[in-house]
Amino acid sequence: MKLCEIVKIMDEIAPPELACPGDPVGLHVGDPGQEIERIAVTVDATPRVIGEAVRRRVELIITHHPLTYTPLSSVRTDIYPQSLIYRIVSAKMALFAAHTNFDVAPGGINDALCSRLGIRDAEILEPTVNESLFKLAVFVPEESVESVRDAIFKAYPGKIGNYSHCSFASPGMGTFKPLPGAEPHIGVVGEMERVQEMRLEVLVAQDSLHSVISAMTAAHPYEEVAYDVYPLKNEGAKYGLGRIGALQKPMSFDGFCEMVRDVLDAEDARVSGNPDSIIERVAVMGGTGGSVMELVRSRGADAYVTGEVRHHEALHAQAIGLNLVEATHFATERPGMVDLAPRLYDRLSESGVSVVYMDDKMIEE
């Protein structure tokens, strides 16, 4: 399968528009036309991971963290991270990063963290994106409605809540007169034409509007496609960082900390709080999450699990009586990347592409 096709699938799993401003997600290294047979998924493209990828003849490394966050002035073998990029290019591998967009995305870093910790009915902790919606109305001859509708839904699923492929069609009479130079699908140049048409309506998210219109016009039989686009005030899907929900079974904070260390393999986790307090409602944020202590407390969390916090942020949690588990940056983001590997494999296996997860802990010296 070509790299550009895999990039498209990754953009469906972790849409780049969900990334925080300035976050350099996406394809960092590689030829979009390269054929890919072996993929390695990891949290970080470390020297050991890159070496193992070379040994396994991997063509694409998908990381959570980008190797570089700013443009490079050179690619030298004696400066980090340029040396690693040079090594990736020399091995003819590609490098792709799904960072804050995968933190935010459904089924991403924070949802995987909830799954591991047994948190149910999880909600978004800190909303970051509210999807803007548009109504697309296109006028189609009756015999072409299904083909145009199918083309639209291939570009965007037409979701309303828990339903997809939602549309509405109403009949009407279309009129037009082809002018000199036109090549009409129906009718004759210079003569008024009346055609039984359908007004086909669908909801489209703003970020998909251009691709939907392109797919629609390509499938439409008319030389000139008549369509309208209306901005809507309907609330679209919400996305955001972190999650908050209820434990399947309440437990003491001491017992909760033991469970977190066990399921996340986070022996180095640091904790602060009352060991005897009962934990029912838990907030999580993979990676760095020290800036939202007040938000976590205001949402009624009894405990907060994140990857790392600054000293004054830990003091803030203590001051407001918030039980805190700092489970390390890597341990809170690893589950999401572990889960990504089989998700990708399910999408790519029929094309003969293998997908494995690897990190420094798994690779022998």
XYZ file of C-alpha atoms in Angstrom:
365
model
C 0.000 0.000 0.000
C 1.270 3.467 -0.820
C 2.346 5.762 2.011
C -0.153 8.435 0.938
C -3.001 5.943 1.417
C -1.810 5.095 4.934
C -1.523 8.808 5.733
C -5.157 9.216 4.669
C -6.205 6.408 7.031
C -4.212 7.945 9.897
C -5.876 11.295 9.196
C -9.236 9.548 9.606
C -8.156 8.009 12.932
C -6.543 11.232 14.205
C -7.809 14.155 12.086
C -5.040 16.774 11.836
C -7.550 19.583 12.378
C -7.968 18.344 15.973
C -4.327 19.135 16.810
C -3.530 22.024 19.133
C -2.319 25.185 17.353
C 1.288 24.938 16.201
C 1.583 21.191 16.767
C 3.465 19.732 13.750
C 1.488 16.536 13.187
C 1.444 14.410 10.048
C 4.080 13.123 7.642
C 7.514 14.501 8.582
C 9.763 12.311 6.445
C 9.027 10.200 3.392
C 7.880 9.849 -0.194
C 4.063 9.755 -0.346
C 4.321 7.377 -3.309
C 6.509 4.833 -1.472
C 5.131 1.303 -1.126
C 4.778 0.280 2.527
C 4.705 -3.303 3.794
C 5.869 -2.967 7.420
C 4.883 -0.337 10.008
C 6.192 0.236 13.534
C 4.039 2.190 16.004
C 5.729 3.769 19.014
C 5.573 6.653 21.475
C 8.965 8.130 20.553
C 11.391 7.591 17.678
C 14.371 6.863 19.932
C 17.736 5.610 18.651
C 16.877 2.121 19.899
C 13.452 2.121 18.208
C 14.938 3.359 14.939
C 17.643 0.688 15.128
C 15.067 -2.047 15.703
C 12.940 -0.691 12.863
C 15.933 -0.875 10.535
C 16.640 -4.436 11.687
C 13.034 -5.458 10.947
C 13.065 -3.675 7.568
C 10.245 -1.337 8.598
C 9.364 1.308 6.010
C 7.181 3.561 8.198
C 7.471 4.616 11.840
C 4.356 6.162 13.390
C 5.093 8.047 16.605
C 3.067 9.979 19.115
C 5.666 12.701 19.656
C 7.144 14.560 16.688
C 10.927 14.375 16.501
C 11.108 18.112 15.922
C 8.682 20.911 16.698
C 10.433 23.663 14.750
C 11.932 23.851 11.236
C 15.481 22.521 10.994
C 18.324 24.693 9.684
C 20.404 21.623 8.816
C 20.394 17.823 8.950
C 23.654 16.815 10.640
C 24.746 13.495 12.076
C 26.252 15.051 15.231
C 23.244 17.037 16.502
C 20.004 15.697 18.063
C 17.357 15.263 16.683
C 18.835 15.911 13.252
C 20.985 12.800 13.598
C 17.894 10.615 13.960
C 16.168 12.191 10.973
C 19.332 11.611 8.940
C 19.303 7.961 10.007
C 15.620 7.565 9.039
C 16.196 9.127 5.621
C 19.318 7.026 5.059
C 17.298 3.875 5.774
C 14.631 5.009 3.285
C 12.010 4.985 6.042
C 9.114 7.384 6.506
C 8.168 9.125 9.760
C 4.634 10.151 10.756
C 3.485 11.789 14.004
C -0.005 11.773 15.555
C 0.354 13.969 18.627
C -2.296 16.237 20.189
C -4.748 15.249 17.459
C -4.504 11.675 18.778
C -4.820 12.963 22.364
C -8.126 14.549 21.361
C -9.441 11.962 18.894
C -12.040 9.354 19.939
C -10.268 6.093 20.689
C -6.974 7.925 21.160
C -4.557 8.466 24.038
C -7.076 9.536 26.672
C -9.772 7.012 25.797
C -7.179 4.224 25.986
C -6.141 5.522 29.404
C -9.767 5.392 30.579
C -10.088 1.840 29.274
C -7.011 0.673 31.192
C -8.152 2.315 34.434
C -11.735 1.047 34.233
C -13.298 4.505 33.878
C -16.833 4.340 32.465
C -19.154 6.977 30.984
C -16.129 9.127 30.167
C -16.697 12.709 29.022
C -14.325 15.297 27.572
C -12.457 17.132 30.313
C -11.253 20.222 28.418
C -13.100 20.965 25.135
C -10.822 22.296 22.391
C -12.784 21.896 19.134
C -16.475 22.438 18.388
C -17.217 21.179 14.886
C -18.869 23.718 12.548
C -21.641 22.293 10.381
C -22.950 23.211 6.936
C -25.943 22.040 4.934
C -25.166 21.101 1.356
C -28.118 21.059 -1.043
C -27.573 19.856 -4.608
C -30.049 19.499 -7.461
C -29.754 16.159 -9.259
C -31.734 14.446 -12.049
C -33.772 11.633 -10.523
C -31.815 8.816 -12.176
C -28.506 10.088 -10.702
C -29.518 10.647 -7.073
C -28.096 7.397 -5.711
C -24.704 7.726 -7.422
C -24.297 11.337 -6.236
C -25.428 10.418 -2.705
C -22.951 7.524 -2.608
C -20.110 9.802 -3.707
C -20.955 12.305 -0.963
C -21.048 9.631 1.727
C -17.708 8.201 0.610
C -16.200 11.640 1.258
C -18.117 12.252 4.525
C -20.381 9.830 6.413
C -23.296 12.233 6.909
C -23.419 11.729 10.667
C -26.108 13.080 12.979
C -25.449 11.849 16.510
C -25.291 8.047 16.480
C -26.577 7.807 12.900
C -24.627 7.961 9.650
C -25.562 8.315 5.951
C -28.281 10.835 6.822
C -29.825 12.745 3.912
C -33.119 14.150 2.655
C -34.405 14.292 -0.927
C -37.419 16.172 -2.268
C -38.698 16.319 -5.879
C -39.068 19.407 -8.007
C -38.835 20.853 -11.506
C -35.510 22.211 -12.702
C -35.293 24.612 -15.667
C -32.320 25.782 -17.713
C -31.333 26.908 -21.208
C -27.885 25.775 -22.437
C -26.023 28.739 -23.959
C -23.571 28.659 -26.897
C -20.408 26.809 -25.831
C -22.233 24.547 -23.375
C -22.158 20.761 -23.700
C -25.379 19.790 -21.889
C -25.924 16.306 -20.447
C -29.643 16.897 -21.023
C -31.203 19.310 -23.515
C -30.157 21.287 -26.587
C -28.176 24.521 -26.854
C -30.510 27.498 -27.124
C -33.667 25.685 -26.000
C -35.397 25.873 -22.616
C -35.307 22.533 -20.782
C -37.458 21.271 -17.924
C -36.219 18.286 -15.925
C -37.638 16.357 -12.986
C -34.921 16.725 -10.359
C -34.349 15.933 -6.693
C -33.054 18.378 -4.121
C -30.582 16.268 -2.132
C -29.560 17.640 1.283
C -26.824 16.486 3.675
C -25.005 17.863 6.722
C -21.254 18.295 6.284
C -18.551 19.277 8.785
C -16.564 22.348 7.774
C -13.261 20.488 7.496
C -14.782 18.015 5.007
C -16.763 20.524 2.943
C -14.204 20.967 0.161
C -13.642 17.235 -0.345
C -17.399 16.555 -0.308
C -18.089 19.204 -2.947
C -15.264 17.810 -5.094
C -16.662 14.268 -4.824
C -20.205 15.489 -5.497
C -19.329 17.459 -8.619
C -17.208 14.593 -9.976
C -20.157 12.182 -9.657
C -22.813 14.617 -10.937
C -23.819 14.201 -14.592
C -24.321 17.910 -15.277
C -21.650 20.122 -16.823
C -22.610 22.903 -14.381
C -23.715 21.633 -10.973
C -26.279 23.720 -9.093
C -25.769 23.514 -5.347
C -26.120 25.639 -2.223
C -24.063 25.706 0.985
C -25.664 27.039 4.169
C -23.803 27.691 7.455
C -25.726 26.217 10.399
C -26.013 27.085 14.072
C -26.548 23.424 14.976
C -23.944 22.175 17.438
C -21.510 19.770 15.833
C -19.367 17.147 17.516
C -17.191 18.301 20.413
C -13.587 17.211 20.880
C -11.078 17.927 23.584
C -8.205 16.969 25.847
C -8.511 14.640 28.827
C -11.473 12.625 30.030
C -13.501 12.374 33.244
C -15.758 9.558 34.365
C -16.626 7.079 37.111
C -14.661 4.083 38.280
C -16.430 0.770 37.848
C -15.958 0.232 41.570
C -15.085 2.865 44.217
C -11.817 2.286 46.076
C -9.461 4.020 48.469
C -6.915 6.407 47.012
C -4.172 4.101 48.250
C -5.728 1.160 46.399
C -6.317 3.311 43.329
C -2.645 4.318 43.214
C -1.610 0.675 43.427
C -3.950 -0.161 40.554
C -2.601 2.688 38.392
C 0.989 1.586 38.944
C 0.052 -1.987 38.047
C -2.051 -1.491 34.888
C 0.154 1.274 33.451
C 3.437 -0.402 34.443
C 4.283 2.874 36.182
C 6.380 1.935 39.211
C 7.887 5.430 39.184
C 4.497 7.134 39.595
C 4.438 9.936 42.179
C 1.313 10.543 44.233
C -0.051 13.111 46.632
C -3.318 13.113 48.559
C -5.238 11.358 51.312
C -4.578 7.589 51.087
C -7.860 6.789 52.856
C -10.138 8.972 50.729
C -12.670 7.138 48.566
C -12.201 7.526 44.823
C -15.291 7.323 42.631
C -14.863 9.978 39.930
C -11.539 10.216 38.090
C -10.083 12.637 35.552
C -7.220 11.687 33.237
C -4.972 13.501 30.798
C -2.166 11.663 29.062
C 1.193 13.414 28.910
C 1.486 16.876 30.448
C -1.640 17.945 32.313
C -0.705 20.257 35.148
C -2.481 23.362 33.879
C -6.044 22.173 34.546
C -6.140 21.524 38.297
C -9.017 23.938 38.951
C -10.988 22.535 36.015
C -10.492 18.973 37.280
C -11.671 19.931 40.756
C -14.653 21.904 39.419
C -15.779 18.837 37.452
C -16.039 16.868 40.687
C -13.044 14.559 40.301
C -11.864 12.710 43.408
C -8.518 11.917 41.751
C -6.546 13.077 38.744
C -4.154 10.910 36.716
C -1.741 12.619 34.357
C 1.763 12.089 33.044
C 3.720 14.927 34.556
C 3.187 18.209 36.380
C 5.442 21.034 37.486
C 6.341 21.575 41.114
C 3.975 24.506 41.632
C 1.182 22.606 39.855
C 1.559 19.702 42.297
C 1.367 22.206 45.149
C -1.798 23.614 43.566
C -3.398 20.152 43.619
C -2.498 19.730 47.302
C -3.880 23.163 48.161
C -7.311 22.415 46.669
C -7.471 18.900 48.125
C -7.156 17.064 44.804
C -5.685 13.563 44.935
C -2.992 13.452 42.245
C -1.229 10.589 40.465
C 1.698 11.637 38.290
C 2.125 8.359 36.410
C 4.920 9.530 34.031
C 4.551 10.951 30.564
C 5.445 7.720 28.791
C 3.204 5.426 30.859
C 0.092 7.546 30.289
C 0.597 7.723 26.521
C 1.835 4.201 25.844
C -1.629 2.503 26.031
C -3.040 4.613 23.214
C -0.140 3.813 20.904
C -0.255 0.120 21.864
C -3.949 0.078 20.903
C -3.278 1.952 17.653
C -1.217 -0.926 16.218
C -4.089 -3.476 15.993
C -6.503 -0.744 14.831
C -4.197 0.001 11.928
C -3.596 -3.669 11.225
C -7.345 -4.242 10.929
C -7.471 -1.529 8.264
C -4.329 -2.592 6.387
C -3.925 -6.357 6.720
C -5.913 -7.151 3.571
C -3.365 -5.090 1.651
C -0.522 -7.198 3.055
C 0.756 -4.555 5.483
C 2.029 -5.681 8.905
C 1.877 -3.415 11.965
C 3.760 -3.868 15.250
C 4.156 -1.809 18.397
C 7.617 -1.314 19.871
C 9.350 0.852 22.460
C 12.632 0.934 24.353
C 11.288 -1.264 27.161
C 10.534 -4.073 24.716
C 13.816 -3.983 22.789
C 16.749 -5.936 24.168
C 20.087 -4.185 24.503
